[in-house]
Short mmCIF file of C-alpha atoms and ligand atoms in Angstrom, two decimals:
data_model
loop_
_atom_site.label_atom_id
_atom_site.label_comp_id
_atom_site.label_asym_id
_atom_site.label_seq_id
_atom_site.Cartn_x
_atom_site.Cartn_y
_atom_site.Cartn_z
CA MET A 1 5.27 32.60 26.54
CA ASN A 2 4.06 34.87 29.39
CA ASN A 3 2.64 31.96 31.33
CA ARG A 4 6.01 30.46 32.18
CA ARG A 5 7.28 30.45 35.78
CA ILE A 6 11.02 30.99 35.89
CA LEU A 7 13.18 31.22 38.98
CA HIS A 8 16.64 32.75 39.06
CA VAL A 9 18.57 31.76 42.17
CA ASP A 10 21.81 33.53 43.07
CA MET A 11 23.79 32.86 46.23
CA ASP A 12 24.64 35.85 48.41
CA ALA A 13 28.33 36.87 48.55
CA PHE A 14 28.99 33.25 47.68
CA PHE A 15 32.72 32.64 48.34
CA ALA A 16 32.71 34.94 51.39
CA SER A 17 29.58 33.33 52.85
CA VAL A 18 31.12 29.86 52.60
CA GLU A 19 34.13 31.12 54.58
CA GLN A 20 31.89 32.77 57.19
CA ARG A 21 29.85 29.59 57.49
CA ASP A 22 32.98 27.53 58.14
CA ASN A 23 34.50 29.97 60.60
CA PRO A 24 31.80 31.68 62.68
CA THR A 25 34.33 34.19 64.09
CA LEU A 26 34.13 35.77 60.61
CA LEU A 27 30.36 36.35 60.86
CA GLY A 28 29.42 40.02 60.73
CA LYS A 29 32.96 40.96 59.66
CA PRO A 30 34.30 42.41 56.40
CA VAL A 31 35.65 39.33 54.63
CA ILE A 32 37.41 39.81 51.30
CA ILE A 33 38.24 36.82 49.11
CA GLY A 34 40.87 36.99 46.44
CA GLY A 35 44.44 36.93 47.54
CA ALA A 36 47.08 37.84 50.05
CA GLN A 37 47.05 41.43 51.25
CA ASP A 38 50.21 42.41 49.42
CA SER A 39 49.29 40.60 46.22
CA ARG A 40 48.61 42.29 42.90
CA GLY A 41 45.56 40.10 42.40
CA VAL A 42 41.95 41.21 42.39
CA VAL A 43 38.99 40.74 44.69
CA SER A 44 36.80 37.73 43.81
CA THR A 45 34.07 38.79 46.17
CA ALA A 46 33.48 40.56 49.45
CA SER A 47 31.02 39.96 52.30
CA TYR A 48 28.20 42.49 52.58
CA GLU A 49 29.99 43.97 55.59
CA ALA A 50 33.03 44.68 53.37
CA ARG A 51 30.86 46.10 50.59
CA ARG A 52 29.88 48.95 52.93
CA PHE A 53 33.50 50.10 52.62
CA GLY A 54 33.13 50.23 48.83
CA VAL A 55 34.92 46.92 48.20
CA HIS A 56 33.62 44.90 45.23
CA SER A 57 34.54 42.09 42.83
CA ALA A 58 37.36 42.74 40.35
CA MET A 59 38.84 45.57 42.45
CA PRO A 60 42.62 45.30 42.97
CA ILE A 61 43.41 43.82 46.39
CA SER A 62 45.61 46.83 47.13
CA GLU A 63 42.63 49.17 46.64
CA ALA A 64 40.41 46.94 48.80
CA LYS A 65 43.04 47.06 51.52
CA ARG A 66 43.09 50.86 51.31
CA ARG A 67 39.31 51.15 51.52
CA CYS A 68 38.89 48.53 54.19
CA PRO A 69 42.00 48.24 56.39
CA SER A 70 40.08 46.16 58.93
CA GLY A 71 39.16 43.62 56.22
CA ILE A 72 39.95 39.94 56.64
CA PHE A 73 41.61 38.85 53.39
CA LEU A 74 41.37 35.18 52.46
CA PRO A 75 42.58 33.19 49.45
CA VAL A 76 40.16 31.54 47.02
CA ASN A 77 39.39 27.97 48.08
CA GLY A 78 37.94 26.59 44.84
CA ALA A 79 37.39 23.01 45.99
CA LYS A 80 35.28 24.18 48.91
CA TYR A 81 33.10 26.44 46.76
CA ARG A 82 32.62 23.73 44.15
CA GLU A 83 31.37 21.36 46.86
CA ALA A 84 28.92 23.98 48.20
CA SER A 85 27.79 24.60 44.61
CA ARG A 86 27.19 20.89 44.04
CA GLN A 87 24.99 20.75 47.16
CA VAL A 88 23.01 23.82 46.12
CA PHE A 89 22.41 22.40 42.63
CA THR A 90 21.21 19.14 44.23
CA VAL A 91 18.47 21.19 45.94
CA PHE A 92 17.52 22.85 42.61
CA ARG A 93 17.14 19.51 40.85
CA ARG A 94 14.57 18.35 43.40
CA TYR A 95 12.15 20.93 42.06
CA SER A 96 12.69 20.85 38.30
CA PRO A 97 14.56 18.91 35.66
CA LEU A 98 15.02 22.22 33.83
CA VAL A 99 17.98 23.71 35.69
CA GLU A 100 20.44 25.88 33.75
CA GLY A 101 23.57 26.72 35.73
CA LEU A 102 25.18 30.05 34.78
CA SER A 103 28.06 29.80 37.22
CA LEU A 104 28.91 28.05 40.49
CA ASP A 105 26.43 30.19 42.39
CA GLU A 106 23.52 30.93 40.07
CA ALA A 107 20.97 29.08 38.00
CA PHE A 108 17.68 29.43 36.20
CA LEU A 109 14.91 26.93 36.96
CA ASP A 110 11.83 26.58 34.80
CA VAL A 111 9.20 25.37 37.29
CA THR A 112 6.16 25.86 35.03
CA GLY A 113 5.29 22.19 34.90
CA CYS A 114 6.23 21.51 38.50
CA GLU A 115 3.59 23.60 40.25
CA THR A 116 1.01 20.83 40.54
CA LEU A 117 3.60 18.75 42.35
CA PHE A 118 5.25 21.34 44.60
CA GLY A 119 2.82 24.29 44.77
CA PRO A 120 3.04 27.76 43.26
CA ALA A 121 6.40 29.18 42.16
CA VAL A 122 6.68 31.36 45.25
CA LYS A 123 6.30 28.30 47.50
CA ILE A 124 8.97 26.48 45.49
CA ALA A 125 11.26 29.48 45.93
CA GLU A 126 10.65 29.48 49.69
CA LYS A 127 11.37 25.75 49.92
CA ILE A 128 14.58 26.11 47.92
CA LYS A 129 15.76 28.97 50.14
CA PHE A 130 14.91 26.99 53.26
CA GLU A 131 16.68 23.83 52.08
CA ILE A 132 19.80 25.73 51.02
CA GLN A 133 19.88 27.37 54.44
CA SER A 134 19.30 24.21 56.45
CA GLU A 135 21.36 21.79 54.34
CA VAL A 136 24.19 23.95 53.03
CA GLY A 137 24.18 26.73 55.66
CA LEU A 138 24.02 29.58 53.14
CA THR A 139 21.52 32.20 51.99
CA ALA A 140 20.31 32.65 48.44
CA SER A 141 18.26 35.33 46.70
CA VAL A 142 15.52 34.26 44.32
CA GLY A 143 13.79 36.16 41.54
CA ILE A 144 10.55 34.93 39.97
CA SER A 145 9.04 36.04 36.69
CA TYR A 146 7.68 34.87 33.37
CA CYS A 147 11.01 35.20 31.52
CA LYS A 148 14.72 34.79 32.18
CA PHE A 149 15.59 38.46 31.94
CA LEU A 150 13.08 39.60 34.56
CA ALA A 151 13.79 36.65 36.88
CA LYS A 152 17.48 37.59 36.80
CA MET A 153 16.75 41.25 37.47
CA ALA A 154 14.42 40.24 40.32
CA SER A 155 16.95 38.06 42.17
CA ASP A 156 19.24 41.07 42.47
CA MET A 157 16.62 43.50 43.77
CA GLU A 158 16.38 42.49 47.42
CA LYS A 159 19.76 40.90 48.08
CA PRO A 160 20.80 39.39 50.43
CA ASP A 161 18.27 36.68 51.37
CA GLY A 162 15.73 38.17 48.96
CA LEU A 163 12.61 36.79 47.29
CA THR A 164 11.23 39.06 44.58
CA ILE A 165 8.40 38.53 42.12
CA ILE A 166 8.14 40.62 38.97
CA GLN A 167 4.75 40.51 37.23
CA PRO A 168 4.23 41.96 33.73
CA GLU A 169 2.56 45.03 35.28
CA ASP A 170 5.65 45.73 37.43
CA LEU A 171 7.80 46.38 34.38
CA GLN A 172 7.16 50.10 34.14
CA THR A 173 7.23 50.87 37.84
CA ARG A 174 10.10 48.67 39.01
CA ILE A 175 12.33 47.91 36.01
CA HIS A 176 12.10 50.96 33.75
CA PRO A 177 13.55 53.42 36.32
CA MET A 178 16.74 51.31 36.63
CA PRO A 179 19.98 52.51 35.00
CA ILE A 180 20.74 51.00 31.59
CA SER A 181 23.95 49.46 32.98
CA LYS A 182 21.75 47.03 34.99
CA LEU A 183 20.26 45.54 31.83
CA TRP A 184 21.54 42.02 31.18
CA GLY A 185 24.00 42.07 28.29
CA VAL A 186 24.94 45.74 28.58
CA GLY A 187 28.61 45.70 29.52
CA LYS A 188 30.87 48.36 30.95
CA LYS A 189 31.74 49.58 27.44
CA ALA A 190 28.22 49.69 26.04
CA ALA A 191 26.60 51.51 28.98
CA PRO A 192 28.40 54.86 28.54
CA GLN A 193 27.90 54.62 24.78
CA LEU A 194 24.14 54.16 25.23
CA GLU A 195 24.04 56.95 27.79
CA ARG A 196 25.63 59.30 25.27
CA LEU A 197 22.83 58.37 22.87
CA GLY A 198 20.32 59.45 25.52
CA ILE A 199 19.50 55.98 26.82
CA LYS A 200 20.13 56.35 30.52
CA THR A 201 17.47 54.06 31.97
CA ILE A 202 15.91 50.76 30.92
CA GLY A 203 12.71 52.74 30.27
CA ASP A 204 14.61 54.91 27.77
CA ALA A 205 15.61 51.70 25.93
CA ALA A 206 11.97 50.57 25.78
CA ARG A 207 11.02 53.86 24.10
CA MET A 208 14.05 54.32 21.86
CA ASP A 209 14.06 54.79 18.11
CA LEU A 210 15.35 51.36 17.17
CA HIS A 211 16.48 52.30 13.66
CA THR A 212 18.61 55.20 14.85
CA ILE A 213 20.22 53.36 17.74
CA ARG A 214 20.95 50.31 15.58
CA ARG A 215 23.21 52.50 13.47
CA TYR A 216 25.42 53.13 16.50
CA VAL A 217 25.39 49.85 18.42
CA GLY A 218 24.29 47.26 15.83
CA SER A 219 22.30 44.25 16.99
CA LEU A 220 22.72 45.17 20.66
CA ALA A 221 19.95 47.69 19.97
CA ASP A 222 17.48 44.92 19.11
CA HIS A 223 18.50 42.89 22.15
CA ILE A 224 17.98 45.68 24.68
CA TYR A 225 14.85 46.96 22.95
CA SER A 226 13.11 43.59 23.41
CA LEU A 227 14.33 43.01 26.96
CA ALA A 228 13.36 46.52 28.04
CA GLN A 229 9.83 45.74 26.91
CA GLY A 230 9.84 42.55 28.91
CA ILE A 231 10.08 40.34 25.83
CA ASP A 232 12.46 37.42 26.32
CA SER A 233 11.42 34.04 24.98
CA ARG A 234 14.75 32.29 25.59
CA PRO A 235 14.14 28.87 27.14
CA VAL A 236 15.87 27.54 30.24
CA GLU A 237 18.48 25.21 28.77
CA PRO A 238 19.57 22.50 31.18
CA PHE A 239 22.38 21.16 29.06
CA HIS A 240 24.31 24.36 28.93
CA VAL A 241 27.83 23.08 28.31
CA ARG A 242 30.91 24.81 29.63
CA LYS A 243 33.02 26.03 26.71
CA SER A 244 36.35 26.17 28.49
CA ILE A 245 38.11 25.43 31.77
CA GLY A 246 41.18 27.35 32.82
CA GLN A 247 43.63 28.46 35.48
CA GLU A 248 45.83 31.53 35.52
CA VAL A 249 48.04 33.30 37.99
CA THR A 250 49.33 36.85 38.35
CA PHE A 251 52.73 36.57 40.01
CA ALA A 252 53.51 38.68 43.07
CA GLU A 253 56.76 39.63 41.30
CA ASP A 254 57.52 39.34 37.58
CA ILE A 255 59.15 36.00 36.76
CA GLY A 256 62.10 35.41 34.45
CA ASP A 257 63.01 31.94 35.72
CA ILE A 258 61.93 29.39 33.09
CA GLU A 259 62.00 26.51 35.61
CA PHE A 260 59.55 28.38 37.77
CA LEU A 261 57.27 28.96 34.78
CA HIS A 262 57.39 25.23 34.02
CA THR A 263 56.48 24.41 37.63
CA THR A 264 53.54 26.81 37.39
CA LEU A 265 52.36 25.16 34.17
CA LEU A 266 52.61 21.73 35.79
CA SER A 267 50.47 22.82 38.71
CA GLN A 268 47.93 24.46 36.39
CA SER A 269 47.82 21.37 34.15
CA GLU A 270 47.09 19.22 37.20
CA THR A 271 44.27 21.50 38.36
CA VAL A 272 42.66 21.80 34.93
CA ALA A 273 42.94 18.07 34.20
CA ARG A 274 41.40 17.28 37.57
CA GLU A 275 38.47 19.56 36.86
CA LEU A 276 38.02 17.85 33.47
CA ARG A 277 37.87 14.46 35.20
CA GLN A 278 35.50 15.76 37.88
CA ARG A 279 33.17 16.99 35.16
CA HIS A 280 33.63 13.80 33.08
CA LEU A 281 34.93 15.83 30.15
CA GLU A 282 37.86 15.69 27.75
CA ALA A 283 39.44 18.63 25.93
CA LYS A 284 40.71 18.91 22.40
CA THR A 285 42.40 22.32 22.44
CA ILE A 286 44.80 23.85 24.90
CA THR A 287 45.59 27.57 25.05
CA LEU A 288 48.41 29.26 26.87
CA LYS A 289 48.11 32.89 27.94
CA LEU A 290 51.11 34.97 28.86
CA ARG A 291 51.25 38.59 29.96
CA TYR A 292 54.42 40.65 30.07
CA PRO A 293 55.03 43.33 32.72
CA SER A 294 54.05 45.86 30.02
CA PHE A 295 50.58 44.22 30.03
CA GLN A 296 51.11 43.05 26.45
CA THR A 297 49.28 39.72 26.39
CA ILE A 298 49.76 36.85 23.96
CA THR A 299 48.00 33.53 23.54
CA ARG A 300 49.13 30.35 21.77
CA SER A 301 46.88 27.38 21.08
CA GLN A 302 47.30 23.78 20.07
CA THR A 303 44.67 21.28 19.03
CA LEU A 304 45.48 17.77 20.16
CA PHE A 305 45.25 14.71 17.98
CA GLU A 306 43.14 12.96 20.63
CA PRO A 307 41.03 14.72 23.32
CA THR A 308 42.45 14.33 26.80
CA GLN A 309 41.83 14.74 30.53
CA LEU A 310 45.39 13.85 31.57
CA ASP A 311 47.80 16.17 33.43
CA ASP A 312 50.87 15.06 31.51
CA ILE A 313 49.45 15.68 28.07
CA LEU A 314 48.25 19.15 29.05
CA TYR A 315 51.60 19.89 30.65
CA GLN A 316 53.61 18.74 27.64
CA SER A 317 51.58 20.82 25.22
CA ALA A 318 51.66 23.82 27.57
CA ARG A 319 55.47 23.62 27.50
CA VAL A 320 55.50 23.45 23.72
CA LEU A 321 53.21 26.50 23.62
CA LEU A 322 55.48 28.36 26.05
CA GLU A 323 58.42 27.65 23.75
CA LYS A 324 56.42 29.13 20.88
CA CYS A 325 56.24 32.40 22.85
CA GLU A 326 60.02 32.64 22.29
CA LEU A 327 60.89 34.25 25.60
CA LYS A 328 64.29 35.95 25.56
CA SER A 329 66.65 35.45 28.48
CA HIS A 330 65.90 38.92 29.87
CA ASP A 331 62.09 38.64 29.41
CA LYS A 332 59.87 38.52 32.45
CA VAL A 333 56.33 37.30 32.84
CA ARG A 334 53.57 38.92 34.87
CA LEU A 335 50.76 36.43 34.28
CA LEU A 336 50.70 32.84 33.07
CA GLY A 337 47.70 30.63 32.48
CA ILE A 338 46.32 27.71 30.55
CA SER A 339 42.82 26.91 29.44
CA VAL A 340 41.26 24.02 27.57
CA SER A 341 38.38 24.11 25.12
CA GLY A 342 36.73 21.87 22.56
CA LEU A 343 35.15 20.05 25.50
CA ALA A 344 33.26 16.81 24.99
CA PRO A 345 31.98 14.06 27.30
CA GLU A 346 34.78 11.66 28.28
CA ARG A 347 34.99 8.43 26.34
CA VAL A 348 34.72 5.25 28.38
CA GLN A 349 38.34 4.40 29.21
CA GLN A 350 37.66 0.71 29.80
CA GLN A 351 36.72 0.35 26.14
CA VAL A 352 40.01 1.83 25.08
CA ALA A 353 41.78 -0.52 27.48
CA LEU A 354 40.25 -3.59 25.82
CA PHE A 355 42.30 -2.89 22.75
CA GLU A 356 45.42 -1.33 24.12
CA GLU A 357 46.88 -1.85 27.51
CA ALA A 358 48.87 1.33 27.78
CA PRO A 359 46.23 4.10 27.82
CA GLU A 360 44.49 2.53 30.81
CA LYS A 361 47.42 3.06 33.14
CA PRO A 362 47.66 6.84 33.27
CA HIS A 363 43.89 7.06 33.58
CA ASN A 364 43.82 4.64 36.49
CA LEU A 365 46.69 6.45 38.14
CA MET A 366 44.94 9.80 37.80
CA LYS A 367 41.65 8.39 39.10
CA ALA A 368 43.54 7.06 42.15
CA VAL A 369 45.13 10.48 42.69
CA ASP A 370 41.66 12.05 42.42
CA LEU A 371 40.33 9.69 45.09
CA ILE A 372 43.13 10.66 47.47
CA LYS A 373 42.51 14.36 46.82
CA ASP A 374 38.75 13.96 47.31
CA LYS A 375 39.40 12.39 50.67
CA PHE A 376 42.36 14.34 52.02
CA GLY A 377 42.29 17.65 50.13
CA GLU A 378 43.89 19.19 47.05
CA ARG A 379 47.35 19.38 48.59
CA ALA A 380 47.42 15.79 49.83
CA ILE A 381 49.44 14.65 46.86
CA THR A 382 51.51 16.77 44.51
CA ARG A 383 54.14 16.05 41.96
CA ALA A 384 56.25 19.15 42.17
CA ARG A 385 56.93 21.56 44.96
CA LEU A 386 55.69 25.06 44.18
CA ILE A 387 57.75 28.01 45.25
CA LYS A 388 54.73 29.42 47.00
CA ASN A 389 55.97 32.83 48.04
CA LYS A 390 56.26 33.88 44.42
CA GLN A 391 52.66 33.10 43.63
CA LYS A 392 49.38 34.71 44.37
CA PRO A 393 47.32 32.01 46.14
P1 TTP B 1 28.36 36.86 42.11
O1 TTP B 1 27.04 36.13 42.23
O2 TTP B 1 28.47 37.92 41.07
O3 TTP B 1 28.68 37.58 43.50
P2 TTP B 1 28.45 37.08 44.97
O4 TTP B 1 27.69 35.80 45.03
O5 TTP B 1 29.77 37.05 45.68
O6 TTP B 1 27.61 38.26 45.60
P3 TTP B 1 26.07 38.63 45.32
O7 TTP B 1 25.39 38.52 46.64
O8 TTP B 1 26.11 40.05 44.83
O9 TTP B 1 25.53 37.66 44.31
O10 TTP B 1 29.54 35.85 41.89
C1 TTP B 1 29.57 34.59 42.52
C2 TTP B 1 30.97 34.21 42.91
O11 TTP B 1 31.81 34.23 41.77
C3 TTP B 1 31.59 35.17 43.90
O12 TTP B 1 31.31 34.84 45.26
C4 TTP B 1 33.05 35.10 43.58
C5 TTP B 1 33.11 34.73 42.11
N1 TTP B 1 33.47 35.92 41.31
C6 TTP B 1 34.81 36.12 40.99
O13 TTP B 1 35.67 35.31 41.34
N2 TTP B 1 35.14 37.24 40.27
C7 TTP B 1 34.22 38.17 39.88
O14 TTP B 1 34.57 39.18 39.24
C8 TTP B 1 32.85 37.95 40.23
C9 TTP B 1 31.78 38.94 39.80
C10 TTP B 1 32.52 36.81 40.93
MG1 MG B 2 25.95 35.56 43.91
#
């Protein structure tokens, strides 16, 4: 397994870099993506200039504003980032059929079999970086190693615009001194727990007494023990299927108005259904998430009789699910969202239409709406007017 050549590519400050690319007056400035300055939302990402002020992903916008008063705060523009992502993945697929996307901005590529065609892995990495820069106008960092774990660690080591190779002999010198929290799969909860057990670095994990640690953290012990020794035989899986698609919003002020909640659900249903159609998927289950001002959070799910990718069906079931939450007249809502799961490739609608005339119509209508949005933008055509000032963008 040690003779594989795996690349991990991760875009640098992805959302922020797209904004800087499209508006050069933002270059070199602290750009913070996530929401309006007075919103209660969180930071999606920050440019490297903003990171110097201590701003990072998942930080409340209010805290980011405090740390970086000169920051330029911009809303998330999902359609734009998805398009940049599509272009970046097109570059990846030129160099290997084995591309496993982990998110919009990162992927593993197994280029083991591709070296005779394109040259050694490091040359492939250089070409990918060059093409992303010249065709998409963005920088990426690439890690190269013989397994996924080390390739992923490597891409993070010289960000931004990095290219890092980790050979088996680099494990002890470059990986083992790193804090345990950097190890893939060790979350915010597990890291302090492991530290209390004396495992502070990745090297400590490689030397730990597996039987003892297993008693405290279960199978996580086995996982980190192998990775810390540079053992990771997981293949690059190109057909990694998304398990769910969702949309949620934290309101700028808590909402008690049921009409407003319905309007929010309609907008979310439209966005989620559009993403399903863009990905040629249908969903079987819809889940509604609702958070009260007390932070108590509830979810309600419904499995549909037939999988769907239509706005109306998602909206109708979202309303039914909201009713199941049994909101009282004085109740207020802090966060509302829907997500769909049970995803499967879309069935060919024309076949359905051969037998029944009706189902074809909503599909055709939605495809026409999609075409208009593709051409003129997400807001070119909407069904209901959103009361924007109540919502985090
Ligand atoms: P990351 O690759 O984690 O971050 P990044 O690309 O912004 O910066 P880096 O150079 O460190 O890789 O995530 C990719 C995008 O995903 C990021 O630009 C915004 C989005 N994102 C969120 O919306 N919320 C989050 O909490 C994180 C971590 C990312
Ligand atoms: Mg990134």
